[in-house]
Amino acid sequence: MELIRIIKSLGVKKVLLFGMGGGGDIVGTVPTASFLKEFGVKVYHGSIVWDRIVVDPKPGPRAIEELENAEIVNSTVAIANESTTTNYGVKLTIARAARVFGEVVALDITKGVKKLVEGLLDFAEKYKIDLIVGMDSGGDALCMGFESGIKSPLADSICVATLSKLENSIIGVFGFGSDGELRIEELLHNISILMKNKGFLGCLAFGEEEYRQMIELTKEVITEASMLPLRAYEGRLGLEKMRDGRTVIVSPLSTLTFYFDSEKVFELNALAKEVEDADSINKANEKLNNLGVFTELDYERAVSKYD
């Protein structure tokens, strides 16, 4: 598997492994972390700081400046613990997950791709990180940009663009189609293109130990897309309805994590190309709106009652 060859060729000892879609995507980091630890790798679990409004009523992702009781590394990276909150008192997923992981690397996407790249490079230098892996639950990070089911393209597009600028980085997809955004045939089509372009790095399935770890984590972290693979591992097969009415196919494929070359995913993803020069979350959102794309930020602003 190409992933194993990358780990060995780079002499990887420390990895930052973060949920790139926000919220519950951090649950999907567990199988990859377990795999890496088999090679003696130290794993730093992380997440972008964006929770859905069922957790954080304020629309959009949080900036580092909005966090309290967190260790600030730089303008886009902080280390959260279980006491970390927003400056208006909300305990975010990064803090909930820290109850399990001890601490979580919090990533601020509000300042755009360039600033996030700079922050990650600084973090990697300070903590001697050899490899950065962004984990997406469901697979919408692999979109081309025109697929009709896309519901949350903003965070993923910023993270895909960011990872493509980092030399030693990988994009993972946990829970094949479990977010209900890309249809299965769309995912298969896009993965086949990545394979053709030599961007596929392998896949793995989780086992009993990883299942138990994720079950414990989901007691703290609210997630749908990362929960459905657990149902698949329990033997569930068929259609599941999500809270917003979308239907998702749960199957043995849901238990797999797929790995891809970050630059190849960026080449595929037109939305990531569109936001790469935006210097704020609002400008990135506007660029996607100009393409006719309705984002998760638009949705949250439309329905939130936060003052």
PDB file of C-alpha atoms in Angstrom:
ATOM      1  CA  MET A   1       0.000   0.000   0.000  1.00  0.00           C
ATOM      2  CA  GLU A   2       1.345   3.430  -0.967  1.00  0.00           C
ATOM      3  CA  LEU A   3       0.485   4.834   2.462  1.00  0.00           C
ATOM      4  CA  ILE A   4       2.843   2.375   4.161  1.00  0.00           C
ATOM      5  CA  ARG A   5       5.606   3.240   1.709  1.00  0.00           C
ATOM      6  CA  ILE A   6       5.104   6.947   2.451  1.00  0.00           C
ATOM      7  CA  ILE A   7       5.319   6.361   6.209  1.00  0.00           C
ATOM      8  CA  LYS A   8       8.513   4.352   5.818  1.00  0.00           C
ATOM      9  CA  SER A   9      10.185   6.595   3.240  1.00  0.00           C
ATOM     10  CA  LEU A  10       9.573   9.749   5.288  1.00  0.00           C
ATOM     11  CA  GLY A  11      10.601   8.066   8.529  1.00  0.00           C
ATOM     12  CA  VAL A  12       7.379   9.341  10.063  1.00  0.00           C
ATOM     13  CA  LYS A  13       7.466   9.665  13.851  1.00  0.00           C
ATOM     14  CA  LYS A  14       4.807  12.325  14.519  1.00  0.00           C
ATOM     15  CA  VAL A  15       1.555  12.993  12.661  1.00  0.00           C
ATOM     16  CA  LEU A  16      -1.124  15.659  12.928  1.00  0.00           C
ATOM     17  CA  LEU A  17      -4.409  13.925  12.099  1.00  0.00           C
ATOM     18  CA  PHE A  18      -7.385  16.298  11.978  1.00  0.00           C
ATOM     19  CA  GLY A  19     -11.070  16.294  11.096  1.00  0.00           C
ATOM     20  CA  MET A  20     -11.331  18.628   8.118  1.00  0.00           C
ATOM     21  CA  GLY A  21     -15.111  18.976   7.969  1.00  0.00           C
ATOM     22  CA  GLY A  22     -15.467  20.076  11.575  1.00  0.00           C
ATOM     23  CA  GLY A  23     -17.577  18.679  14.367  1.00  0.00           C
ATOM     24  CA  GLY A  24     -17.799  14.914  14.359  1.00  0.00           C
ATOM     25  CA  ASP A  25     -15.155  14.306  11.678  1.00  0.00           C
ATOM     26  CA  ILE A  26     -12.647  13.875  14.511  1.00  0.00           C
ATOM     27  CA  VAL A  27     -14.322  10.526  15.276  1.00  0.00           C
ATOM     28  CA  GLY A  28     -13.168   9.316  11.865  1.00  0.00           C
ATOM     29  CA  THR A  29      -9.529   9.895  12.820  1.00  0.00           C
ATOM     30  CA  VAL A  30      -9.520   6.910  15.201  1.00  0.00           C
ATOM     31  CA  PRO A  31      -8.893   4.062  12.691  1.00  0.00           C
ATOM     32  CA  THR A  32      -6.036   5.937  11.029  1.00  0.00           C
ATOM     33  CA  ALA A  33      -4.519   6.822  14.404  1.00  0.00           C
ATOM     34  CA  SER A  34      -4.643   3.164  15.412  1.00  0.00           C
ATOM     35  CA  PHE A  35      -2.959   2.171  12.141  1.00  0.00           C
ATOM     36  CA  LEU A  36      -0.201   4.764  12.566  1.00  0.00           C
ATOM     37  CA  LYS A  37       0.463   3.714  16.144  1.00  0.00           C
ATOM     38  CA  GLU A  38       1.278   0.215  14.866  1.00  0.00           C
ATOM     39  CA  PHE A  39       4.328   1.859  13.262  1.00  0.00           C
ATOM     40  CA  GLY A  40       5.297   3.572  16.519  1.00  0.00           C
ATOM     41  CA  VAL A  41       3.985   6.949  15.346  1.00  0.00           C
ATOM     42  CA  LYS A  42       2.834   9.575  17.851  1.00  0.00           C
ATOM     43  CA  VAL A  43      -0.515  11.015  16.740  1.00  0.00           C
ATOM     44  CA  TYR A  44      -1.872  14.473  17.504  1.00  0.00           C
ATOM     45  CA  HIS A  45      -5.643  14.466  17.026  1.00  0.00           C
ATOM     46  CA  GLY A  46      -7.087  17.699  15.699  1.00  0.00           C
ATOM     47  CA  SER A  47     -10.119  19.387  14.188  1.00  0.00           C
ATOM     48  CA  ILE A  48     -11.097  22.598  12.509  1.00  0.00           C
ATOM     49  CA  VAL A  49     -13.110  24.681  14.981  1.00  0.00           C
ATOM     50  CA  TRP A  50     -16.560  24.481  13.439  1.00  0.00           C
ATOM     51  CA  ASP A  51     -19.538  22.834  15.076  1.00  0.00           C
ATOM     52  CA  ARG A  52     -23.021  22.590  13.686  1.00  0.00           C
ATOM     53  CA  ILE A  53     -25.607  24.818  15.334  1.00  0.00           C
ATOM     54  CA  VAL A  54     -26.953  21.978  17.476  1.00  0.00           C
ATOM     55  CA  VAL A  55     -23.692  22.394  19.434  1.00  0.00           C
ATOM     56  CA  ASP A  56     -22.662  25.993  18.740  1.00  0.00           C
ATOM     57  CA  PRO A  57     -25.556  28.380  18.005  1.00  0.00           C
ATOM     58  CA  LYS A  58     -23.266  31.040  16.505  1.00  0.00           C
ATOM     59  CA  PRO A  59     -23.017  30.579  12.711  1.00  0.00           C
ATOM     60  CA  GLY A  60     -19.704  29.713  11.117  1.00  0.00           C
ATOM     61  CA  PRO A  61     -16.323  28.490  12.307  1.00  0.00           C
ATOM     62  CA  ARG A  62     -14.632  29.932  15.382  1.00  0.00           C
ATOM     63  CA  ALA A  63     -11.462  31.968  15.257  1.00  0.00           C
ATOM     64  CA  ILE A  64      -8.626  31.219  17.680  1.00  0.00           C
ATOM     65  CA  GLU A  65      -9.354  34.592  19.305  1.00  0.00           C
ATOM     66  CA  GLU A  66     -12.796  33.307  20.334  1.00  0.00           C
ATOM     67  CA  LEU A  67     -11.383  30.441  22.424  1.00  0.00           C
ATOM     68  CA  GLU A  68     -10.747  30.539  26.154  1.00  0.00           C
ATOM     69  CA  ASN A  69      -8.603  28.132  28.212  1.00  0.00           C
ATOM     70  CA  ALA A  70      -6.609  27.030  25.169  1.00  0.00           C
ATOM     71  CA  GLU A  71      -2.871  27.142  24.504  1.00  0.00           C
ATOM     72  CA  ILE A  72      -2.307  29.476  21.553  1.00  0.00           C
ATOM     73  CA  VAL A  73       0.384  28.222  19.163  1.00  0.00           C
ATOM     74  CA  ASN A  74      -0.083  30.897  16.475  1.00  0.00           C
ATOM     75  CA  SER A  75      -2.868  32.855  14.770  1.00  0.00           C
ATOM     76  CA  THR A  76      -4.556  29.742  13.323  1.00  0.00           C
ATOM     77  CA  VAL A  77      -3.530  26.889  15.646  1.00  0.00           C
ATOM     78  CA  ALA A  78      -4.225  26.257  19.329  1.00  0.00           C
ATOM     79  CA  ILE A  79      -4.137  23.289  21.699  1.00  0.00           C
ATOM     80  CA  ALA A  80      -7.549  22.694  23.265  1.00  0.00           C
ATOM     81  CA  ASN A  81      -8.286  20.762  26.446  1.00  0.00           C
ATOM     82  CA  GLU A  82     -11.503  19.651  28.106  1.00  0.00           C
ATOM     83  CA  SER A  83     -11.845  23.077  29.782  1.00  0.00           C
ATOM     84  CA  THR A  84     -11.686  25.000  26.502  1.00  0.00           C
ATOM     85  CA  THR A  85     -14.795  27.033  25.668  1.00  0.00           C
ATOM     86  CA  THR A  86     -15.787  29.878  23.396  1.00  0.00           C
ATOM     87  CA  ASN A  87     -15.727  33.376  24.870  1.00  0.00           C
ATOM     88  CA  TYR A  88     -19.517  33.137  25.064  1.00  0.00           C
ATOM     89  CA  GLY A  89     -19.487  29.915  27.071  1.00  0.00           C
ATOM     90  CA  VAL A  90     -20.043  27.072  24.576  1.00  0.00           C
ATOM     91  CA  LYS A  91     -18.107  23.821  25.015  1.00  0.00           C
ATOM     92  CA  LEU A  92     -17.194  22.821  21.491  1.00  0.00           C
ATOM     93  CA  THR A  93     -16.375  19.403  20.029  1.00  0.00           C
ATOM     94  CA  ILE A  94     -12.650  20.093  20.401  1.00  0.00           C
ATOM     95  CA  ALA A  95     -13.154  20.244  24.182  1.00  0.00           C
ATOM     96  CA  ARG A  96     -15.520  17.270  24.263  1.00  0.00           C
ATOM     97  CA  ALA A  97     -13.048  15.166  22.274  1.00  0.00           C
ATOM     98  CA  ALA A  98     -10.233  16.293  24.574  1.00  0.00           C
ATOM     99  CA  ARG A  99     -11.965  14.365  27.369  1.00  0.00           C
ATOM    100  CA  VAL A 100     -10.956  11.252  25.429  1.00  0.00           C
ATOM    101  CA  PHE A 101      -7.716  12.326  23.724  1.00  0.00           C
ATOM    102  CA  GLY A 102      -6.359  14.557  26.501  1.00  0.00           C
ATOM    103  CA  GLU A 103      -5.855  17.463  24.129  1.00  0.00           C
ATOM    104  CA  VAL A 104      -6.930  18.380  20.601  1.00  0.00           C
ATOM    105  CA  VAL A 105      -5.205  20.583  18.033  1.00  0.00           C
ATOM    106  CA  ALA A 106      -7.708  23.306  17.090  1.00  0.00           C
ATOM    107  CA  LEU A 107      -7.448  24.772  13.580  1.00  0.00           C
ATOM    108  CA  ASP A 108      -8.886  28.166  12.611  1.00  0.00           C
ATOM    109  CA  ILE A 109     -10.125  28.347   9.003  1.00  0.00           C
ATOM    110  CA  THR A 110     -11.605  31.865   9.305  1.00  0.00           C
ATOM    111  CA  LYS A 111      -8.459  33.595   8.010  1.00  0.00           C
ATOM    112  CA  GLY A 112      -8.191  31.765   4.698  1.00  0.00           C
ATOM    113  CA  VAL A 113      -5.899  29.189   3.135  1.00  0.00           C
ATOM    114  CA  LYS A 114      -2.625  31.135   3.197  1.00  0.00           C
ATOM    115  CA  LYS A 115      -2.814  31.877   6.938  1.00  0.00           C
ATOM    116  CA  LEU A 116      -3.802  28.295   7.747  1.00  0.00           C
ATOM    117  CA  VAL A 117      -0.873  26.967   5.702  1.00  0.00           C
ATOM    118  CA  GLU A 118       1.481  29.294   7.587  1.00  0.00           C
ATOM    119  CA  GLY A 119       0.014  28.198  10.920  1.00  0.00           C
ATOM    120  CA  LEU A 120       0.334  24.505  10.129  1.00  0.00           C
ATOM    121  CA  LEU A 121       3.922  24.890   8.939  1.00  0.00           C
ATOM    122  CA  ASP A 122       4.751  26.734  12.152  1.00  0.00           C
ATOM    123  CA  PHE A 123       3.030  24.052  14.248  1.00  0.00           C
ATOM    124  CA  ALA A 124       4.825  21.289  12.323  1.00  0.00           C
ATOM    125  CA  GLU A 125       8.181  22.935  12.953  1.00  0.00           C
ATOM    126  CA  LYS A 126       7.549  23.495  16.665  1.00  0.00           C
ATOM    127  CA  TYR A 127       6.169  19.998  17.294  1.00  0.00           C
ATOM    128  CA  LYS A 128       8.400  18.179  14.769  1.00  0.00           C
ATOM    129  CA  ILE A 129       5.441  16.900  12.734  1.00  0.00           C
ATOM    130  CA  ASP A 130       6.463  14.710   9.781  1.00  0.00           C
ATOM    131  CA  LEU A 131       3.066  14.229   8.123  1.00  0.00           C
ATOM    132  CA  ILE A 132      -0.303  16.020   8.198  1.00  0.00           C
ATOM    133  CA  VAL A 133      -3.470  14.044   7.433  1.00  0.00           C
ATOM    134  CA  GLY A 134      -6.871  15.668   6.926  1.00  0.00           C
ATOM    135  CA  MET A 135      -9.811  13.323   7.526  1.00  0.00           C
ATOM    136  CA  ASP A 136     -13.213  13.845   5.916  1.00  0.00           C
ATOM    137  CA  SER A 137     -16.214  11.806   7.021  1.00  0.00           C
ATOM    138  CA  GLY A 138     -18.381  10.847   4.067  1.00  0.00           C
ATOM    139  CA  GLY A 139     -16.320  11.899   1.081  1.00  0.00           C
ATOM    140  CA  ASP A 140     -17.671  15.270  -0.048  1.00  0.00           C
ATOM    141  CA  ALA A 141     -14.059  16.530  -0.010  1.00  0.00           C
ATOM    142  CA  LEU A 142     -13.692  14.476  -3.202  1.00  0.00           C
ATOM    143  CA  CYS A 143     -16.346  16.450  -5.052  1.00  0.00           C
ATOM    144  CA  MET A 144     -15.710  18.073  -8.409  1.00  0.00           C
ATOM    145  CA  GLY A 145     -17.979  20.955  -7.454  1.00  0.00           C
ATOM    146  CA  PHE A 146     -21.064  20.474  -9.598  1.00  0.00           C
ATOM    147  CA  GLU A 147     -22.678  17.579  -7.701  1.00  0.00           C
ATOM    148  CA  SER A 148     -26.221  18.497  -6.647  1.00  0.00           C
ATOM    149  CA  GLY A 149     -26.110  16.895  -3.192  1.00  0.00           C
ATOM    150  CA  ILE A 150     -23.246  18.944  -1.748  1.00  0.00           C
ATOM    151  CA  LYS A 151     -24.320  20.524   1.557  1.00  0.00           C
ATOM    152  CA  SER A 152     -21.079  21.479   3.312  1.00  0.00           C
ATOM    153  CA  PRO A 153     -18.444  22.445   0.731  1.00  0.00           C
ATOM    154  CA  LEU A 154     -16.863  25.459   2.439  1.00  0.00           C
ATOM    155  CA  ALA A 155     -14.790  23.834   5.182  1.00  0.00           C
ATOM    156  CA  ASP A 156     -13.682  20.971   2.959  1.00  0.00           C
ATOM    157  CA  SER A 157     -12.652  23.233   0.087  1.00  0.00           C
ATOM    158  CA  ILE A 158     -10.517  25.405   2.386  1.00  0.00           C
ATOM    159  CA  CYS A 159      -8.886  22.328   3.924  1.00  0.00           C
ATOM    160  CA  VAL A 160      -8.264  20.617   0.574  1.00  0.00           C
ATOM    161  CA  ALA A 161      -6.627  23.789  -0.753  1.00  0.00           C
ATOM    162  CA  THR A 162      -4.563  24.094   2.429  1.00  0.00           C
ATOM    163  CA  LEU A 163      -3.356  20.495   2.402  1.00  0.00           C
ATOM    164  CA  SER A 164      -2.405  20.749  -1.268  1.00  0.00           C
ATOM    165  CA  LYS A 165       0.105  23.461  -0.301  1.00  0.00           C
ATOM    166  CA  LEU A 166       1.796  21.256   2.316  1.00  0.00           C
ATOM    167  CA  GLU A 167       4.514  18.972   0.984  1.00  0.00           C
ATOM    168  CA  ASN A 168       3.919  16.033   3.328  1.00  0.00           C
ATOM    169  CA  SER A 169       0.156  15.739   3.547  1.00  0.00           C
ATOM    170  CA  ILE A 170      -2.590  13.225   2.810  1.00  0.00           C
ATOM    171  CA  ILE A 171      -6.380  13.399   2.598  1.00  0.00           C
ATOM    172  CA  GLY A 172      -8.398  10.548   4.099  1.00  0.00           C
ATOM    173  CA  VAL A 173     -12.076   9.711   3.643  1.00  0.00           C
ATOM    174  CA  PHE A 174     -13.795   7.754   6.408  1.00  0.00           C
ATOM    175  CA  GLY A 175     -17.273   6.276   6.002  1.00  0.00           C
ATOM    176  CA  PHE A 176     -17.878   5.825   2.288  1.00  0.00           C
ATOM    177  CA  GLY A 177     -20.750   8.210   1.452  1.00  0.00           C
ATOM    178  CA  SER A 178     -21.897   8.367   5.077  1.00  0.00           C
ATOM    179  CA  ASP A 179     -22.665  12.096   4.979  1.00  0.00           C
ATOM    180  CA  GLY A 180     -25.274  11.601   2.259  1.00  0.00           C
ATOM    181  CA  GLU A 181     -23.861  14.375   0.074  1.00  0.00           C
ATOM    182  CA  LEU A 182     -22.221  12.641  -2.873  1.00  0.00           C
ATOM    183  CA  ARG A 183     -24.130   9.736  -4.364  1.00  0.00           C
ATOM    184  CA  ILE A 184     -22.310   6.408  -4.323  1.00  0.00           C
ATOM    185  CA  GLU A 185     -21.880   6.473  -8.098  1.00  0.00           C
ATOM    186  CA  GLU A 186     -20.393   9.990  -7.858  1.00  0.00           C
ATOM    187  CA  LEU A 187     -17.922   8.865  -5.215  1.00  0.00           C
ATOM    188  CA  LEU A 188     -16.935   5.831  -7.270  1.00  0.00           C
ATOM    189  CA  HIS A 189     -16.513   7.994 -10.370  1.00  0.00           C
ATOM    190  CA  ASN A 190     -14.345  10.565  -8.593  1.00  0.00           C
ATOM    191  CA  ILE A 191     -12.214   7.925  -6.882  1.00  0.00           C
ATOM    192  CA  SER A 192     -11.684   6.219 -10.237  1.00  0.00           C
ATOM    193  CA  ILE A 193     -10.369   9.527 -11.619  1.00  0.00           C
ATOM    194  CA  LEU A 194      -8.008   9.851  -8.661  1.00  0.00           C
ATOM    195  CA  MET A 195      -6.819   6.295  -9.276  1.00  0.00           C
ATOM    196  CA  LYS A 196      -6.233   7.076 -12.951  1.00  0.00           C
ATOM    197  CA  ASN A 197      -4.221  10.155 -11.929  1.00  0.00           C
ATOM    198  CA  LYS A 198      -2.101   8.148  -9.445  1.00  0.00           C
ATOM    199  CA  GLY A 199      -3.706   9.892  -6.495  1.00  0.00           C
ATOM    200  CA  PHE A 200      -5.001   6.812  -4.633  1.00  0.00           C
ATOM    201  CA  LEU A 201      -2.813   5.730  -1.713  1.00  0.00           C
ATOM    202  CA  GLY A 202      -4.753   2.751  -0.338  1.00  0.00           C
ATOM    203  CA  CYS A 203      -7.494   1.943   2.145  1.00  0.00           C
ATOM    204  CA  LEU A 204      -8.030   0.099   5.408  1.00  0.00           C
ATOM    205  CA  ALA A 205     -10.880  -1.151   7.566  1.00  0.00           C
ATOM    206  CA  PHE A 206     -11.258  -0.719  11.303  1.00  0.00           C
ATOM    207  CA  GLY A 207     -11.642  -3.558  13.788  1.00  0.00           C
ATOM    208  CA  GLU A 208     -13.068  -4.274  17.226  1.00  0.00           C
ATOM    209  CA  GLU A 209     -10.633  -2.092  19.175  1.00  0.00           C
ATOM    210  CA  GLU A 210     -11.223   0.938  16.940  1.00  0.00           C
ATOM    211  CA  TYR A 211     -14.980   0.310  17.093  1.00  0.00           C
ATOM    212  CA  ARG A 212     -14.898   0.440  20.899  1.00  0.00           C
ATOM    213  CA  GLN A 213     -12.793   3.609  20.863  1.00  0.00           C
ATOM    214  CA  MET A 214     -15.191   5.345  18.487  1.00  0.00           C
ATOM    215  CA  ILE A 215     -18.216   4.261  20.510  1.00  0.00           C
ATOM    216  CA  GLU A 216     -16.633   5.888  23.578  1.00  0.00           C
ATOM    217  CA  LEU A 217     -15.840   9.027  21.600  1.00  0.00           C
ATOM    218  CA  THR A 218     -19.393   9.332  20.274  1.00  0.00           C
ATOM    219  CA  LYS A 219     -20.606   9.521  23.875  1.00  0.00           C
ATOM    220  CA  GLU A 220     -18.879  12.925  23.949  1.00  0.00           C
ATOM    221  CA  VAL A 221     -19.057  14.043  20.316  1.00  0.00           C
ATOM    222  CA  ILE A 222     -22.238  14.617  18.329  1.00  0.00           C
ATOM    223  CA  THR A 223     -21.988  13.120  14.835  1.00  0.00           C
ATOM    224  CA  GLU A 224     -24.068  11.389  12.191  1.00  0.00           C
ATOM    225  CA  ALA A 225     -21.618  10.820   9.338  1.00  0.00           C
ATOM    226  CA  SER A 226     -19.026   9.223  11.630  1.00  0.00           C
ATOM    227  CA  MET A 227     -21.642   7.160  13.484  1.00  0.00           C
ATOM    228  CA  LEU A 228     -23.031   5.314  10.474  1.00  0.00           C
ATOM    229  CA  PRO A 229     -19.811   3.334   9.838  1.00  0.00           C
ATOM    230  CA  LEU A 230     -20.206   1.984  13.370  1.00  0.00           C
ATOM    231  CA  ARG A 231     -23.678   0.760  12.473  1.00  0.00           C
ATOM    232  CA  ALA A 232     -22.169  -0.917   9.403  1.00  0.00           C
ATOM    233  CA  TYR A 233     -19.596  -2.670  11.596  1.00  0.00           C
ATOM    234  CA  GLU A 234     -22.491  -3.968  13.712  1.00  0.00           C
ATOM    235  CA  GLY A 235     -23.892  -5.601  10.575  1.00  0.00           C
ATOM    236  CA  ARG A 236     -26.388  -2.982   9.457  1.00  0.00           C
ATOM    237  CA  LEU A 237     -27.066  -2.982   5.716  1.00  0.00           C
ATOM    238  CA  GLY A 238     -29.441  -0.713   3.843  1.00  0.00           C
ATOM    239  CA  LEU A 239     -30.748   2.839   3.844  1.00  0.00           C
ATOM    240  CA  GLU A 240     -30.547   5.114   6.885  1.00  0.00           C
ATOM    241  CA  LYS A 241     -32.261   8.488   7.147  1.00  0.00           C
ATOM    242  CA  MET A 242     -30.312  11.430   8.570  1.00  0.00           C
ATOM    243  CA  ARG A 243     -31.832  14.223  10.660  1.00  0.00           C
ATOM    244  CA  ASP A 244     -32.206  16.568   7.670  1.00  0.00           C
ATOM    245  CA  GLY A 245     -34.015  13.919   5.619  1.00  0.00           C
ATOM    246  CA  ARG A 246     -31.100  12.736   3.481  1.00  0.00           C
ATOM    247  CA  THR A 247     -30.799   8.995   2.990  1.00  0.00           C
ATOM    248  CA  VAL A 248     -27.480   7.175   3.231  1.00  0.00           C
ATOM    249  CA  ILE A 249     -26.507   3.678   2.145  1.00  0.00           C
ATOM    250  CA  VAL A 250     -24.893   1.780   5.031  1.00  0.00           C
ATOM    251  CA  SER A 251     -22.774  -1.166   3.910  1.00  0.00           C
ATOM    252  CA  PRO A 252     -19.440  -2.882   4.604  1.00  0.00           C
ATOM    253  CA  LEU A 253     -17.839  -0.147   2.448  1.00  0.00           C
ATOM    254  CA  SER A 254     -18.755   2.291   5.225  1.00  0.00           C
ATOM    255  CA  THR A 255     -16.088   0.774   7.476  1.00  0.00           C
ATOM    256  CA  LEU A 256     -13.234   1.683   5.132  1.00  0.00           C
ATOM    257  CA  THR A 257     -10.907   4.679   5.181  1.00  0.00           C
ATOM    258  CA  PHE A 258      -9.545   5.704   1.775  1.00  0.00           C
ATOM    259  CA  TYR A 259      -6.336   7.734   1.382  1.00  0.00           C
ATOM    260  CA  PHE A 260      -5.417  10.161  -1.388  1.00  0.00           C
ATOM    261  CA  ASP A 261      -2.641  12.466  -2.521  1.00  0.00           C
ATOM    262  CA  SER A 262      -3.661  15.993  -1.449  1.00  0.00           C
ATOM    263  CA  GLU A 263      -2.512  17.674  -4.667  1.00  0.00           C
ATOM    264  CA  LYS A 264      -4.481  15.205  -6.789  1.00  0.00           C
ATOM    265  CA  VAL A 265      -7.650  15.871  -4.771  1.00  0.00           C
ATOM    266  CA  PHE A 266      -7.087  19.611  -5.218  1.00  0.00           C
ATOM    267  CA  GLU A 267      -6.776  19.123  -8.988  1.00  0.00           C
ATOM    268  CA  LEU A 268     -10.146  17.322  -8.955  1.00  0.00           C
ATOM    269  CA  ASN A 269     -11.977  19.777  -6.680  1.00  0.00           C
ATOM    270  CA  ALA A 270     -13.007  22.984  -8.471  1.00  0.00           C
ATOM    271  CA  LEU A 271     -14.315  24.504  -5.234  1.00  0.00           C
ATOM    272  CA  ALA A 272     -10.938  24.160  -3.533  1.00  0.00           C
ATOM    273  CA  LYS A 273      -9.324  25.949  -6.479  1.00  0.00           C
ATOM    274  CA  GLU A 274     -11.879  28.732  -6.164  1.00  0.00           C
ATOM    275  CA  VAL A 275     -11.165  29.499  -2.496  1.00  0.00           C
ATOM    276  CA  GLU A 276      -7.373  29.095  -2.440  1.00  0.00           C
ATOM    277  CA  ASP A 277      -6.720  32.854  -2.660  1.00  0.00           C
ATOM    278  CA  ALA A 278      -9.518  34.001  -0.334  1.00  0.00           C
ATOM    279  CA  ASP A 279      -8.101  35.627   2.802  1.00  0.00           C
ATOM    280  CA  SER A 280     -11.182  35.129   4.995  1.00  0.00           C
ATOM    281  CA  ILE A 281     -14.051  32.724   5.490  1.00  0.00           C
ATOM    282  CA  ASN A 282     -16.485  35.343   4.213  1.00  0.00           C
ATOM    283  CA  LYS A 283     -14.556  35.895   0.984  1.00  0.00           C
ATOM    284  CA  ALA A 284     -14.259  32.146   0.456  1.00  0.00           C
ATOM    285  CA  ASN A 285     -17.994  31.804   1.003  1.00  0.00           C
ATOM    286  CA  GLU A 286     -18.704  34.628  -1.441  1.00  0.00           C
ATOM    287  CA  LYS A 287     -16.566  32.959  -4.091  1.00  0.00           C
ATOM    288  CA  LEU A 288     -18.581  29.735  -3.766  1.00  0.00           C
ATOM    289  CA  ASN A 289     -21.845  31.697  -3.804  1.00  0.00           C
ATOM    290  CA  ASN A 290     -20.728  33.302  -7.081  1.00  0.00           C
ATOM    291  CA  LEU A 291     -20.507  29.790  -8.518  1.00  0.00           C
ATOM    292  CA  GLY A 292     -24.094  29.178  -7.437  1.00  0.00           C
ATOM    293  CA  VAL A 293     -23.064  27.022  -4.466  1.00  0.00           C
ATOM    294  CA  PHE A 294     -25.065  27.269  -1.230  1.00  0.00           C
ATOM    295  CA  THR A 295     -22.752  26.480   1.685  1.00  0.00           C
ATOM    296  CA  GLU A 296     -23.047  25.289   5.265  1.00  0.00           C
ATOM    297  CA  LEU A 297     -22.311  28.859   6.372  1.00  0.00           C
ATOM    298  CA  ASP A 298     -25.248  30.156   4.327  1.00  0.00           C
ATOM    299  CA  TYR A 299     -27.478  27.540   5.930  1.00  0.00           C
ATOM    300  CA  GLU A 300     -26.366  28.376   9.469  1.00  0.00           C
ATOM    301  CA  ARG A 301     -26.866  32.096   8.915  1.00  0.00           C
ATOM    302  CA  ALA A 302     -30.352  31.420   7.565  1.00  0.00           C
ATOM    303  CA  VAL A 303     -31.570  29.294  10.475  1.00  0.00           C
ATOM    304  CA  SER A 304     -29.552  30.459  13.492  1.00  0.00           C
ATOM    305  CA  LYS A 305     -31.284  32.447  16.227  1.00  0.00           C
ATOM    306  CA  TYR A 306     -27.977  33.585  17.718  1.00  0.00           C
ATOM    307  CA  ASP A 307     -27.793  37.323  18.506  1.00  0.00           C
TER     308      ASP A 307
END
